[in-house]
Coordinates of C-alpha atoms and ligand atoms in Angstrom, one line a residue:
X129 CA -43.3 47.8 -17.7
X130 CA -39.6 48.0 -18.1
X131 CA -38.0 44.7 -16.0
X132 CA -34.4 46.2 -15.4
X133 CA -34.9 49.0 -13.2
X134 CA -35.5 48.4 -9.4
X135 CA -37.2 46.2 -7.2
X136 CA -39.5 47.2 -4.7
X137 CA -41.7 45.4 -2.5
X138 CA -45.8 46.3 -2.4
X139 CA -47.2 47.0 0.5
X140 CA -50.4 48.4 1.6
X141 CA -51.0 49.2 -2.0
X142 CA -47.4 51.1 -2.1
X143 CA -44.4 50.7 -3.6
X144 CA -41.6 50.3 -0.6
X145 CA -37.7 50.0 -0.8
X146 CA -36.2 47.7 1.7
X147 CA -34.3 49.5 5.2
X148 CA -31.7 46.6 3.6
X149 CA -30.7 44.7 0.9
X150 CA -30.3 40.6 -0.2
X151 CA -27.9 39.7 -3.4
X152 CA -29.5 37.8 -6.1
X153 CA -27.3 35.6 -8.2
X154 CA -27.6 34.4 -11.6
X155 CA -27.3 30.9 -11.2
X156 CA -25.6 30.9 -14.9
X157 CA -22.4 32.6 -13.3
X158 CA -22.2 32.3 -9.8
X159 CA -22.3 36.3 -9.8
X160 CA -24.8 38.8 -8.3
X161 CA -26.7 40.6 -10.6
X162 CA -29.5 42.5 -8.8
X163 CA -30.2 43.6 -5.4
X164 CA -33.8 42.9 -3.5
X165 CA -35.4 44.5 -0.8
X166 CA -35.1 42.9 3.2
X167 CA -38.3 43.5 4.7
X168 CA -37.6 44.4 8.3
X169 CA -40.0 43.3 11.0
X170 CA -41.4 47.1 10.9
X171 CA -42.4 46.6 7.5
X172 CA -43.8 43.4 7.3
X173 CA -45.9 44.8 10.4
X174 CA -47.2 47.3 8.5
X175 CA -48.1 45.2 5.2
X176 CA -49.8 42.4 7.6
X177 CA -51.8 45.5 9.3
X178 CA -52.4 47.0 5.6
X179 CA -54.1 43.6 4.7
X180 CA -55.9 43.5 7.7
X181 CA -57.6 46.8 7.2
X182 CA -58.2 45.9 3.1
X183 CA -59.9 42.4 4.2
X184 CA -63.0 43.8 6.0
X185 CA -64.3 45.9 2.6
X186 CA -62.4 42.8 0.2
X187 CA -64.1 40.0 1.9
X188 CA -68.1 41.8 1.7
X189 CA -66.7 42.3 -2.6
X190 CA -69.3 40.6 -4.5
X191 CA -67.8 37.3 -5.5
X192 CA -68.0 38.7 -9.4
X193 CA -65.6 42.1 -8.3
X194 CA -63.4 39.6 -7.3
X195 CA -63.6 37.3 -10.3
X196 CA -63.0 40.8 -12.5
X197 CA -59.9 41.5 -11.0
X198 CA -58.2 38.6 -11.1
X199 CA -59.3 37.6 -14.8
X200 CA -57.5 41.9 -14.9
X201 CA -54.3 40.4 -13.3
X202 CA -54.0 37.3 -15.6
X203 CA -54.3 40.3 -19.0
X204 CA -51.5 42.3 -17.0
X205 CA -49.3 39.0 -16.7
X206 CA -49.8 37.8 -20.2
X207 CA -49.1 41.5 -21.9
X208 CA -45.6 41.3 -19.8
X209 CA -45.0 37.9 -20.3
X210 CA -41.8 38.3 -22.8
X211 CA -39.7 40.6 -20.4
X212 CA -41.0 39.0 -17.0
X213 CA -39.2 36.0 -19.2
X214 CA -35.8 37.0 -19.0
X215 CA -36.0 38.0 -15.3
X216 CA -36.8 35.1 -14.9
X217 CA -33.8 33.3 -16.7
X218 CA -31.2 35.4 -14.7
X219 CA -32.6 34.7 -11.8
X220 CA -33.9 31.0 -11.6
X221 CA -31.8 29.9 -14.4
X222 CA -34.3 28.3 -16.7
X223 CA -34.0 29.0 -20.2
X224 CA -36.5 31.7 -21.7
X225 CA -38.9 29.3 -23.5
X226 CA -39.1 27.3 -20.2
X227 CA -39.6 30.1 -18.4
X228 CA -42.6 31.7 -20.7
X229 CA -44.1 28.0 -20.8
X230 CA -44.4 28.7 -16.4
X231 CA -45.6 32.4 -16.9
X232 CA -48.4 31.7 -19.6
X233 CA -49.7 28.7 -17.3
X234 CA -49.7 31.1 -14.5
X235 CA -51.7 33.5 -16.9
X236 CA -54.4 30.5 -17.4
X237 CA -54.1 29.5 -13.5
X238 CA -55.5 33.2 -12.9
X239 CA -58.5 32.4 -15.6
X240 CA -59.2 29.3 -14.0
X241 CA -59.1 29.8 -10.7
X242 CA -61.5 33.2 -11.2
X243 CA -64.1 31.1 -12.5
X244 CA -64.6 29.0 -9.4
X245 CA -67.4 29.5 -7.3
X246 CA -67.5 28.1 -3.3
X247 CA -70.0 25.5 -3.2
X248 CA -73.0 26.8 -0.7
X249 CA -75.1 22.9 0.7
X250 CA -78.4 22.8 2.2
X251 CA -78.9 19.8 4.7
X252 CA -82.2 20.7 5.0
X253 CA -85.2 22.7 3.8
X254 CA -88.3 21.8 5.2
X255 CA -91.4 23.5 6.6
X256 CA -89.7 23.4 10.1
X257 CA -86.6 25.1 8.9
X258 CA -83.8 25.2 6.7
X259 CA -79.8 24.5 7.0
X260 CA -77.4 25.7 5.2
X261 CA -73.6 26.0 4.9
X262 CA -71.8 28.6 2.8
X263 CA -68.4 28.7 2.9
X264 CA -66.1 32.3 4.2
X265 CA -62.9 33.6 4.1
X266 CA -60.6 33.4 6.7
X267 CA -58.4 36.8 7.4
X268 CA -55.1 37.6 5.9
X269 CA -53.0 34.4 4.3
X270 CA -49.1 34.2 4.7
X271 CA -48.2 33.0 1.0
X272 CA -44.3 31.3 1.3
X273 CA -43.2 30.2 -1.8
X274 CA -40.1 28.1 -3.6
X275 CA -37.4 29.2 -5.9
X276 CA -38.3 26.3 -8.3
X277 CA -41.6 27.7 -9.8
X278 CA -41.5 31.1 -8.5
X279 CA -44.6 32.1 -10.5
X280 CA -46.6 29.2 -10.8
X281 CA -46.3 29.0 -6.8
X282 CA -47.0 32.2 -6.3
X283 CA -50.2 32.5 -8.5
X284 CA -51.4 29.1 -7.2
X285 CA -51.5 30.9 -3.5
X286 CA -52.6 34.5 -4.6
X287 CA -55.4 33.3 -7.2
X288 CA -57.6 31.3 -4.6
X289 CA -56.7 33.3 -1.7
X290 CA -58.1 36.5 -3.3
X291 CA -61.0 35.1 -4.9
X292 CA -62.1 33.7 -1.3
X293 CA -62.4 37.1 -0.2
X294 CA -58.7 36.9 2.1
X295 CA -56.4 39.1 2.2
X296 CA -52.7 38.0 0.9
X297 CA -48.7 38.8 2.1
X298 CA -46.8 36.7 -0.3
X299 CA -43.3 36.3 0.2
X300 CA -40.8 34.4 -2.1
X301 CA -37.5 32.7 -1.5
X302 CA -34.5 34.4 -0.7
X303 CA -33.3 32.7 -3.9
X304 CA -35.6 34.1 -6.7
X305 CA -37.5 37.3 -5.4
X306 CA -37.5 39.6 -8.4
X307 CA -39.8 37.9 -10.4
X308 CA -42.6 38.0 -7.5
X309 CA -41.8 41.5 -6.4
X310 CA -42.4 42.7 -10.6
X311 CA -45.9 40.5 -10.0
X312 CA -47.0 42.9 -7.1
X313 CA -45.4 45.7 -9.1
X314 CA -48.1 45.1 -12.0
X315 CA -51.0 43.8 -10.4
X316 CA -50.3 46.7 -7.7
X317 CA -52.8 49.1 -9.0
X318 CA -55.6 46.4 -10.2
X319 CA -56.3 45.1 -6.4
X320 CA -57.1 47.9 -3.4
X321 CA -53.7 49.2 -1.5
X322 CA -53.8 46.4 1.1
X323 CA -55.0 43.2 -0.7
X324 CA -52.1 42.1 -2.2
X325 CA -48.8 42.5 -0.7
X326 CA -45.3 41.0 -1.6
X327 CA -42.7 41.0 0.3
X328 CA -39.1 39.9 0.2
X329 CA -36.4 39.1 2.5
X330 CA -33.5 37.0 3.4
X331 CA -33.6 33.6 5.8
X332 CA -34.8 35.3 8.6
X333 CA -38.3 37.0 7.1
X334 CA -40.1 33.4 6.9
X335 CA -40.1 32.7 10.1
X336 CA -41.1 36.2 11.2
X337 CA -44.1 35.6 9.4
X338 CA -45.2 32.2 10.0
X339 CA -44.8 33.5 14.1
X340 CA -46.2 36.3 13.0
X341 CA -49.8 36.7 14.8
X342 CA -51.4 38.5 12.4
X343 CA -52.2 35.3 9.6
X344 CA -55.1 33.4 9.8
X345 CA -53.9 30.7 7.5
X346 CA -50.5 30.0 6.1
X347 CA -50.1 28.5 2.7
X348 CA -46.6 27.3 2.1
X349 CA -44.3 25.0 -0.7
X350 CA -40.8 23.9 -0.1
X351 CA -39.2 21.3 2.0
X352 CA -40.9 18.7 4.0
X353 CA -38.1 19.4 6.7
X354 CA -38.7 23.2 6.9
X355 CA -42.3 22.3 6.2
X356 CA -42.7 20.5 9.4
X357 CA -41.3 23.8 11.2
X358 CA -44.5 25.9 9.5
X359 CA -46.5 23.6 10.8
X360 CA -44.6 23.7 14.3
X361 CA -45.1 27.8 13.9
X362 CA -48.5 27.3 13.3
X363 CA -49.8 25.5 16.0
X364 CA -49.5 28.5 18.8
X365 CA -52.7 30.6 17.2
X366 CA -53.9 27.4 15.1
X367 CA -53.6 28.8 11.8
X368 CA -55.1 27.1 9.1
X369 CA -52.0 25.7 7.2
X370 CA -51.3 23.7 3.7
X371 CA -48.0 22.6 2.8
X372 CA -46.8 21.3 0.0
X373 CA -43.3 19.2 0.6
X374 CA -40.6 17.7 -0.9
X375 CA -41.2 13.9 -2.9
X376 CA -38.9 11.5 -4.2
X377 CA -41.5 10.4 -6.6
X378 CA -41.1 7.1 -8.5
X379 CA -42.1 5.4 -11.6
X380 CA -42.5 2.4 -13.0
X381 CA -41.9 1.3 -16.9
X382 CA -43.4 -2.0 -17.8
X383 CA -41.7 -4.2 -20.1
X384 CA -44.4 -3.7 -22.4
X385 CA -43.5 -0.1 -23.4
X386 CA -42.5 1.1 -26.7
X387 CA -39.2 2.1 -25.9
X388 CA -38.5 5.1 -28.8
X389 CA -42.1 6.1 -27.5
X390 CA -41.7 7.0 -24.4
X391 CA -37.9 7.4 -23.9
X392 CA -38.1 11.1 -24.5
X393 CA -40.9 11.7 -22.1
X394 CA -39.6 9.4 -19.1
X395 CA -36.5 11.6 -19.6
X396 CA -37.8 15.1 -19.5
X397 CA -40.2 14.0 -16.9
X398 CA -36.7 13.0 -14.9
X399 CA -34.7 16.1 -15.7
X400 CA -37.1 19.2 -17.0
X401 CA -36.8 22.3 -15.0
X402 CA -33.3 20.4 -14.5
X403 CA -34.8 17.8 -12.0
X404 CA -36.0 20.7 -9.7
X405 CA -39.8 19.8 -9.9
X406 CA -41.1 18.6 -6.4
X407 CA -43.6 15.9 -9.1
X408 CA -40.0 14.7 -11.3
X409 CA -39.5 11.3 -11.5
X410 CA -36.8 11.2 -8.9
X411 CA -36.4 7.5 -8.7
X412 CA -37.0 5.0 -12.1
X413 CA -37.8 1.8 -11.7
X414 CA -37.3 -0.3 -14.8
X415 CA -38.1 -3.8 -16.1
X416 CA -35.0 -6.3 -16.8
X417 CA -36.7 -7.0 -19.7
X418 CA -36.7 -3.5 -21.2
X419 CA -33.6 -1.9 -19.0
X420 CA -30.6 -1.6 -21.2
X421 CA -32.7 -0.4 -23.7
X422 CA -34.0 2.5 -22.0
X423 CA -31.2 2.9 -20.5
X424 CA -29.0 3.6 -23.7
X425 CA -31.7 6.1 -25.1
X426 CA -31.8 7.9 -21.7
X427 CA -28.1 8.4 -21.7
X428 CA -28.1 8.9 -25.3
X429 CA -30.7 11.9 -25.0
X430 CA -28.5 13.5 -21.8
X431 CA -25.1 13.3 -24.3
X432 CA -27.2 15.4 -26.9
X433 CA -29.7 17.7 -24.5
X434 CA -27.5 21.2 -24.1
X435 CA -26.9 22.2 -21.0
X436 CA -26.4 25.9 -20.1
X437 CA -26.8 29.5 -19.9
X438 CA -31.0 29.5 -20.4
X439 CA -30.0 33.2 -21.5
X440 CA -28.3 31.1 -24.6
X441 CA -29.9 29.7 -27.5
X442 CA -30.3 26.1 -27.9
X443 CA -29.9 25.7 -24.2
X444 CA -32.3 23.1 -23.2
X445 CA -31.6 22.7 -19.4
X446 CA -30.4 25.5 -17.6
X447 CA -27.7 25.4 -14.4
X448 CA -29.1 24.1 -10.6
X449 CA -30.8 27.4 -9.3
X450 CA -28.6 28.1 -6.0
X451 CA -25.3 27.4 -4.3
X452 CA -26.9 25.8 -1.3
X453 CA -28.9 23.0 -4.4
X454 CA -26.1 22.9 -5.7
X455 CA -23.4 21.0 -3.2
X456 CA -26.3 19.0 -2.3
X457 CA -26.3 17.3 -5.7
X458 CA -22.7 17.1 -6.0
X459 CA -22.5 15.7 -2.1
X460 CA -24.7 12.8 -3.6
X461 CA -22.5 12.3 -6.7
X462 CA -19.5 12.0 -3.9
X463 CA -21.6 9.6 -2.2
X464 CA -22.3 7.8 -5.2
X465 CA -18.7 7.6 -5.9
X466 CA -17.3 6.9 -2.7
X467 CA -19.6 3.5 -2.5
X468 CA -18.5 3.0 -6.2
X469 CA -21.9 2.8 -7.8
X470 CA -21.8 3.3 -11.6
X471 CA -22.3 6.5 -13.0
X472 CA -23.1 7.6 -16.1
X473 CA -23.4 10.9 -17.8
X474 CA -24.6 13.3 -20.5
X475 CA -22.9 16.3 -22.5
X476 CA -20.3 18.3 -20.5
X477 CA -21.0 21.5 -18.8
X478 CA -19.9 25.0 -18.6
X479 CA -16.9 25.5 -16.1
X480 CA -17.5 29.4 -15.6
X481 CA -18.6 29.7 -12.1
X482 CA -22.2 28.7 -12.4
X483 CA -24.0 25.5 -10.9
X484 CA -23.6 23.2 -13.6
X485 CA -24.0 19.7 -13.4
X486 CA -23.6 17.0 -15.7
X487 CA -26.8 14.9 -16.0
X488 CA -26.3 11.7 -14.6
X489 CA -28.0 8.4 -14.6
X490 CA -26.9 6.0 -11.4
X491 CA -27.3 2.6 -12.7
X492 CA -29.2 0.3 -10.7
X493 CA -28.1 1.2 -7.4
X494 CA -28.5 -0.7 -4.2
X495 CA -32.5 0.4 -3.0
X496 CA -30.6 1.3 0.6
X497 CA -28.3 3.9 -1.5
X498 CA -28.6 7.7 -0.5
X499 CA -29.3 8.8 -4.5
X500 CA -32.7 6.4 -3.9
X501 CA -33.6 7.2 -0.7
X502 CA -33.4 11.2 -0.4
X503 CA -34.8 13.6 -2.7
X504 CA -32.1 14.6 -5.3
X505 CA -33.8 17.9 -6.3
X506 CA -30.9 18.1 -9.1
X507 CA -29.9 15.9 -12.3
X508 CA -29.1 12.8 -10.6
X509 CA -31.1 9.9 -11.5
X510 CA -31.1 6.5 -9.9
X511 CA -32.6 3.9 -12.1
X512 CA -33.3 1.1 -10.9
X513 CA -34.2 -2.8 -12.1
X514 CA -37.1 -4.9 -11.6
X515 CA -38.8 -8.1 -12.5
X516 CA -41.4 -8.6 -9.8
X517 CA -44.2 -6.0 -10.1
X518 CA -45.6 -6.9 -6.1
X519 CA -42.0 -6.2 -5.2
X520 CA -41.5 -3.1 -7.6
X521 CA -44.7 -1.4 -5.8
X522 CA -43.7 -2.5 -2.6
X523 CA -40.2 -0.8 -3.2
X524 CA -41.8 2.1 -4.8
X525 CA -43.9 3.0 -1.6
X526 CA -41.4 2.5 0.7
X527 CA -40.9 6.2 1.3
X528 CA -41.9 8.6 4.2
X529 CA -43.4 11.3 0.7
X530 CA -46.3 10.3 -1.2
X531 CA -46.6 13.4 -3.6
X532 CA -46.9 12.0 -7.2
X533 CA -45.8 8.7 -9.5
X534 CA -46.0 7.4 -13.1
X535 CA -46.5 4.2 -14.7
X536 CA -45.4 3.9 -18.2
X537 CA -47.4 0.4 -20.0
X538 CA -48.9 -0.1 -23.4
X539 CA -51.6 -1.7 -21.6
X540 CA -53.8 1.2 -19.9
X541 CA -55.9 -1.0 -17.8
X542 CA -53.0 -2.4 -16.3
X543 CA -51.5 0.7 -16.3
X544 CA -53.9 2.2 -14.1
X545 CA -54.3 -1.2 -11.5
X546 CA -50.7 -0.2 -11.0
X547 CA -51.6 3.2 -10.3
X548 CA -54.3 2.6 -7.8
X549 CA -51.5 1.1 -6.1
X550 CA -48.8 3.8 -5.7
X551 CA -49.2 5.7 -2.2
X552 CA -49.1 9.3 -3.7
X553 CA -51.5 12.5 -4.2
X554 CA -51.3 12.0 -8.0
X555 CA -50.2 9.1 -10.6
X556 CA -49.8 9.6 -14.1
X557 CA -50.3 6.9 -17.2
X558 CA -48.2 7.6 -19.8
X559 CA -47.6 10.8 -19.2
X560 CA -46.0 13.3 -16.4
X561 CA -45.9 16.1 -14.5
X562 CA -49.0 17.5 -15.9
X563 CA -51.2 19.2 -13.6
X564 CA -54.4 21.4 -13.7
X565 CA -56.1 24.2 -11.7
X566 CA -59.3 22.3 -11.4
X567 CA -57.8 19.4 -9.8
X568 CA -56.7 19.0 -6.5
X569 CA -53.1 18.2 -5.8
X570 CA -51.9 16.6 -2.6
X571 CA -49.0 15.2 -0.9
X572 CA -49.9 12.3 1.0
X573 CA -47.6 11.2 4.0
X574 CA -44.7 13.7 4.4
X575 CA -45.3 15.1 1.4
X576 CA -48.1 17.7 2.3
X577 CA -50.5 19.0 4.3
X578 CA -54.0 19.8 2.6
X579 CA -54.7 20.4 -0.6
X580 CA -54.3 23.0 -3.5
X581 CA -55.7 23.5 -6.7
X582 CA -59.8 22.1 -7.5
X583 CA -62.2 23.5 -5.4
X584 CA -60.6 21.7 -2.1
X585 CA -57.9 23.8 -3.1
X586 CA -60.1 27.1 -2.9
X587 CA -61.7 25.8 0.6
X588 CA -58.6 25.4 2.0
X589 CA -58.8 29.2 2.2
X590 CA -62.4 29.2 4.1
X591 CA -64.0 28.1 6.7
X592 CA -67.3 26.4 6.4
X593 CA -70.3 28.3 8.3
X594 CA -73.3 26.8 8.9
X595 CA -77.2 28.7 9.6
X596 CA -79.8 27.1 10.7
X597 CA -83.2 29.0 10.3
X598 CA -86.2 28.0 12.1
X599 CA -88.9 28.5 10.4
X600 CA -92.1 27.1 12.5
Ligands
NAD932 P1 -37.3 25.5 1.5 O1 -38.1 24.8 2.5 O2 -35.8 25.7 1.9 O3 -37.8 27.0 1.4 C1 -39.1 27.3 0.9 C2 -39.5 28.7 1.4 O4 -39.6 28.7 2.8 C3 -38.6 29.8 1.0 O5 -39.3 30.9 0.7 C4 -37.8 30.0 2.3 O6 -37.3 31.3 2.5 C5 -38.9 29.8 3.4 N1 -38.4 29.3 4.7 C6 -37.2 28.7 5.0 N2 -37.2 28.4 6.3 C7 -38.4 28.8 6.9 C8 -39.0 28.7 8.1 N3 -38.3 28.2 9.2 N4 -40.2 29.2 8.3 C9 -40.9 29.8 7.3 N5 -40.4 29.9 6.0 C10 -39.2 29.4 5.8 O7 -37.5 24.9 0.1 P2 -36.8 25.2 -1.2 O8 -35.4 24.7 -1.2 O9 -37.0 26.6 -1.6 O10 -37.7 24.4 -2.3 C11 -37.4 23.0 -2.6 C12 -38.3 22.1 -1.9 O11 -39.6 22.5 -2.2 C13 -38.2 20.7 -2.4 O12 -38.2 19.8 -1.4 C14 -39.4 20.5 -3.3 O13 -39.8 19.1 -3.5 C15 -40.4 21.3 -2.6 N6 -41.5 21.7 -3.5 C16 -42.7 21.2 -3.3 C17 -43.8 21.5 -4.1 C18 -45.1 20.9 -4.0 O14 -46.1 21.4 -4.5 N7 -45.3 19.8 -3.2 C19 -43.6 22.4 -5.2 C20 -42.3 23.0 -5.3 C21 -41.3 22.6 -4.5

């Protein structure tokens, strides 16, 4: 498949131009490169009708059909990989080995996910009679997905949706459509016309589908604020909904660690993806004890680590993905500077036009400071001291998101007691931002709504029915 020519949308099993057009810019340069489709109301009619029609023969699939097809998509994904790459680059920004690193998870996501199996329980078998649940799909799914991980959201929507037996119209953001509109280009001719539709559209096209009356369920990651709209949306037909928000996750380095250890990791878990991971560590809480010394390696690391054009070589961390991202992070570096806190940071940038921004480490600013309380979602780092460890947890939960945190001891028992203390869906020890399609991942407080991945994950896209037999 050649990853230059145009993008179309899939719908109802067809390849469909838009009646208009959105820009897509290369975050790298500030300059549009490609043009996407707008899905008009018409069409997105016609793909939500298209997926109603495909569910009622999809959902009576046996459950291995299903399986086949999906295991189909993640071969199609992997044999494309390299040229899906450098879509990606230009659009999202990351740099190509980054970029590969998202696709083959998504490839393994597929695998994974198409060997789940919806659990069926019997309350009770008995001469009288027997009671059992199964578990069924719901309808068709609205799928709205980030600019972020534009594949690994997408797949982590399509993958449990289809194998449920629903129906699917996935859209992605405004921001970073053509890599989501070349998945339904490949995978078009593996599912029926109808089962899998992507569409793609500027600010106006989520909303017309999370009113949209057709969905039985909505699936959506982004914002906690325009999460809390979806939601709003959802309520007038009582669509099943998950969300998965924003966090301004925290962690927590004891001053037990081995400083040359874990430097590295604490600083990629910070800044990969550069800092636009909803599970970074957006907020690093270190002991006195061990501070400057982190500290130094941390900015030492962002002098060295290349920021860039991820189309370049060497380039380790790529530009802030949009315009919008973008003057939010520098608003918080204004802030930052207008209240005189101290800043600190790495290697220069490129001054070409693109959303570059230094990385920067804000040391040990007041807990009350904007660059601590709201989610950064760019390479601005507060770090923070402590000496308490009641305190630091207390400090560290005092947030309306509860999506994920680390704790970074030599001592894994006390590692973990800290753990079992942080008010989030998932903690790491020692490590970060690893996740896995068997496990379910969940924002707590503002953070989410549900759950996705494990086999909650693949009931959030069913409903549980129950037959009772009698048998006297
Ligand atoms: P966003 O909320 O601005 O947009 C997300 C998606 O929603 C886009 O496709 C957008 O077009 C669409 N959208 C916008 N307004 C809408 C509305 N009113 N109704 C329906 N759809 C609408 O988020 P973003 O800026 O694309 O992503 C960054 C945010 O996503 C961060 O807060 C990050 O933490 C969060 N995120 C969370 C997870 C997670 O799994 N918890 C993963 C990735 C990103």
């Amino acid at each position: 498949m050649r990853m230059d020519d145009g993008f179309e949308m899939t719908i109802d099993g067809r390849s469909v131009a838009g009646s208009d057009f959105i820009d897509v810019i290369n975050p790298a340069t500030g300059q549009v490169f490609a043009m996407a489709p707008d899905c008009s109301p018409d069409q997105l009619d016609k793909a939500v009708s298209g997926a109603k029609k495909a569910y009622l023969s999809w959902r009576s699939r046996p459950l291995d059909e299903r399986r086949d097809m999906l295991i189909r998509a993640s071969k199609v994904l992997a044999e494309n990989a390299e040229a899906l790459a450098r879509t990606f680059t230009r659009e999202q920004g990351r740099p190509v080995q980054g970029a590969l690193v998202e696709i083959r998870g998504a490839v393994d996501w597929l695998r994974a996910v198409s060997q789940m199996t919806p659990p069926v329980h019997v309350s009770e078998d008995s001469d009288a009679q027997r009671v059992e649940t199964r578990y069924v799909p719901l309808g068709v799914v609205c799928a709205v997905a980030p600019w972020n991980f534009p594949i690994a959201m997408a797949v982590w929507k399509m993958a449990p949706a289809l194998l449920a037996g629903n129906t699917i119209v996935l859209k992605p953001s405004p921001y970073t459509p053509l890599c989501t509109l070349k998945l339904g280009e490949m995978f078009r001719d593996i599912f029926p016309a109808g089962v899998l539709n992507v569409v793609s559209g500027g600010d106006q096209l989520g909303p017309l589908m999370t009113t949209h009356p057709g969905f039985a369920k909505i699936s959506f990651t982004g914002s906690t604020a325009t999460g809390k709209s979806v939601l709003a949306a959802a309520a007038r037909d009582l669509k099943r909904v998950t969300l998965e928000l924003g966090g301004n996750d925290a962690a927590i380095v004891m001053p037990d660690v081995d400083l040359d250890a874990v430097a590295q990791k604490i600083f990629f878990g910070a800044f990969y993806n550069t800092a636009q991971i909803c599970v970074a560590t957006k907020r690093l809480y270190v002991h006195e004890q061990v501070y400057e010394g982190l500290r130094d390696r941390l900015l030492k690391l962002a002098k060295t680590v290349k920021v860039g054009d991820g189309a370049n070589q060497g380039t380790v961390l790529g530009p802030i993905q949009n315009k919008r991202q973008y003057e939010r992070v520098l608003g918080l570096l204004e802030d930052a500077r207008t209240n005189n806190l101290t800043i600190l940071q790495g290697a220069d940038v490129p001054t070409n036009g693109g959303y570059f921004v230094p990385i920067t480490i804000v040391d040990n600013p007041p807990e009350n400071s904007r660059v601590v309380q709201e989610e950064a979602f760019g390479p601005i780092l507060p770090m923070l001291r402590f000496n308490d460890i009641d305190d630091v947890i207390e400090r560290a939960n005092a947030s309306d998101y509860g999506l994920a945190g680390a704790v970074w001891s030599k001592d894994i028992e006390k590692g973990v007691e800290v753990a079992r203390r942080i008010e989030t869906g998932t903690v790491w020890v020692n490590q970060n931002l690893n996740l896995r399609p068997d496990t379910p991942f969940s924002g707590h407080k503002q953070s989410g709504f549900g759950v996705e991945n494990g086999i909650e994950g693949l009931l959030e896209y069913m409903a549980p029915q129950t037959i009772y037999i009698a048998r006297a």
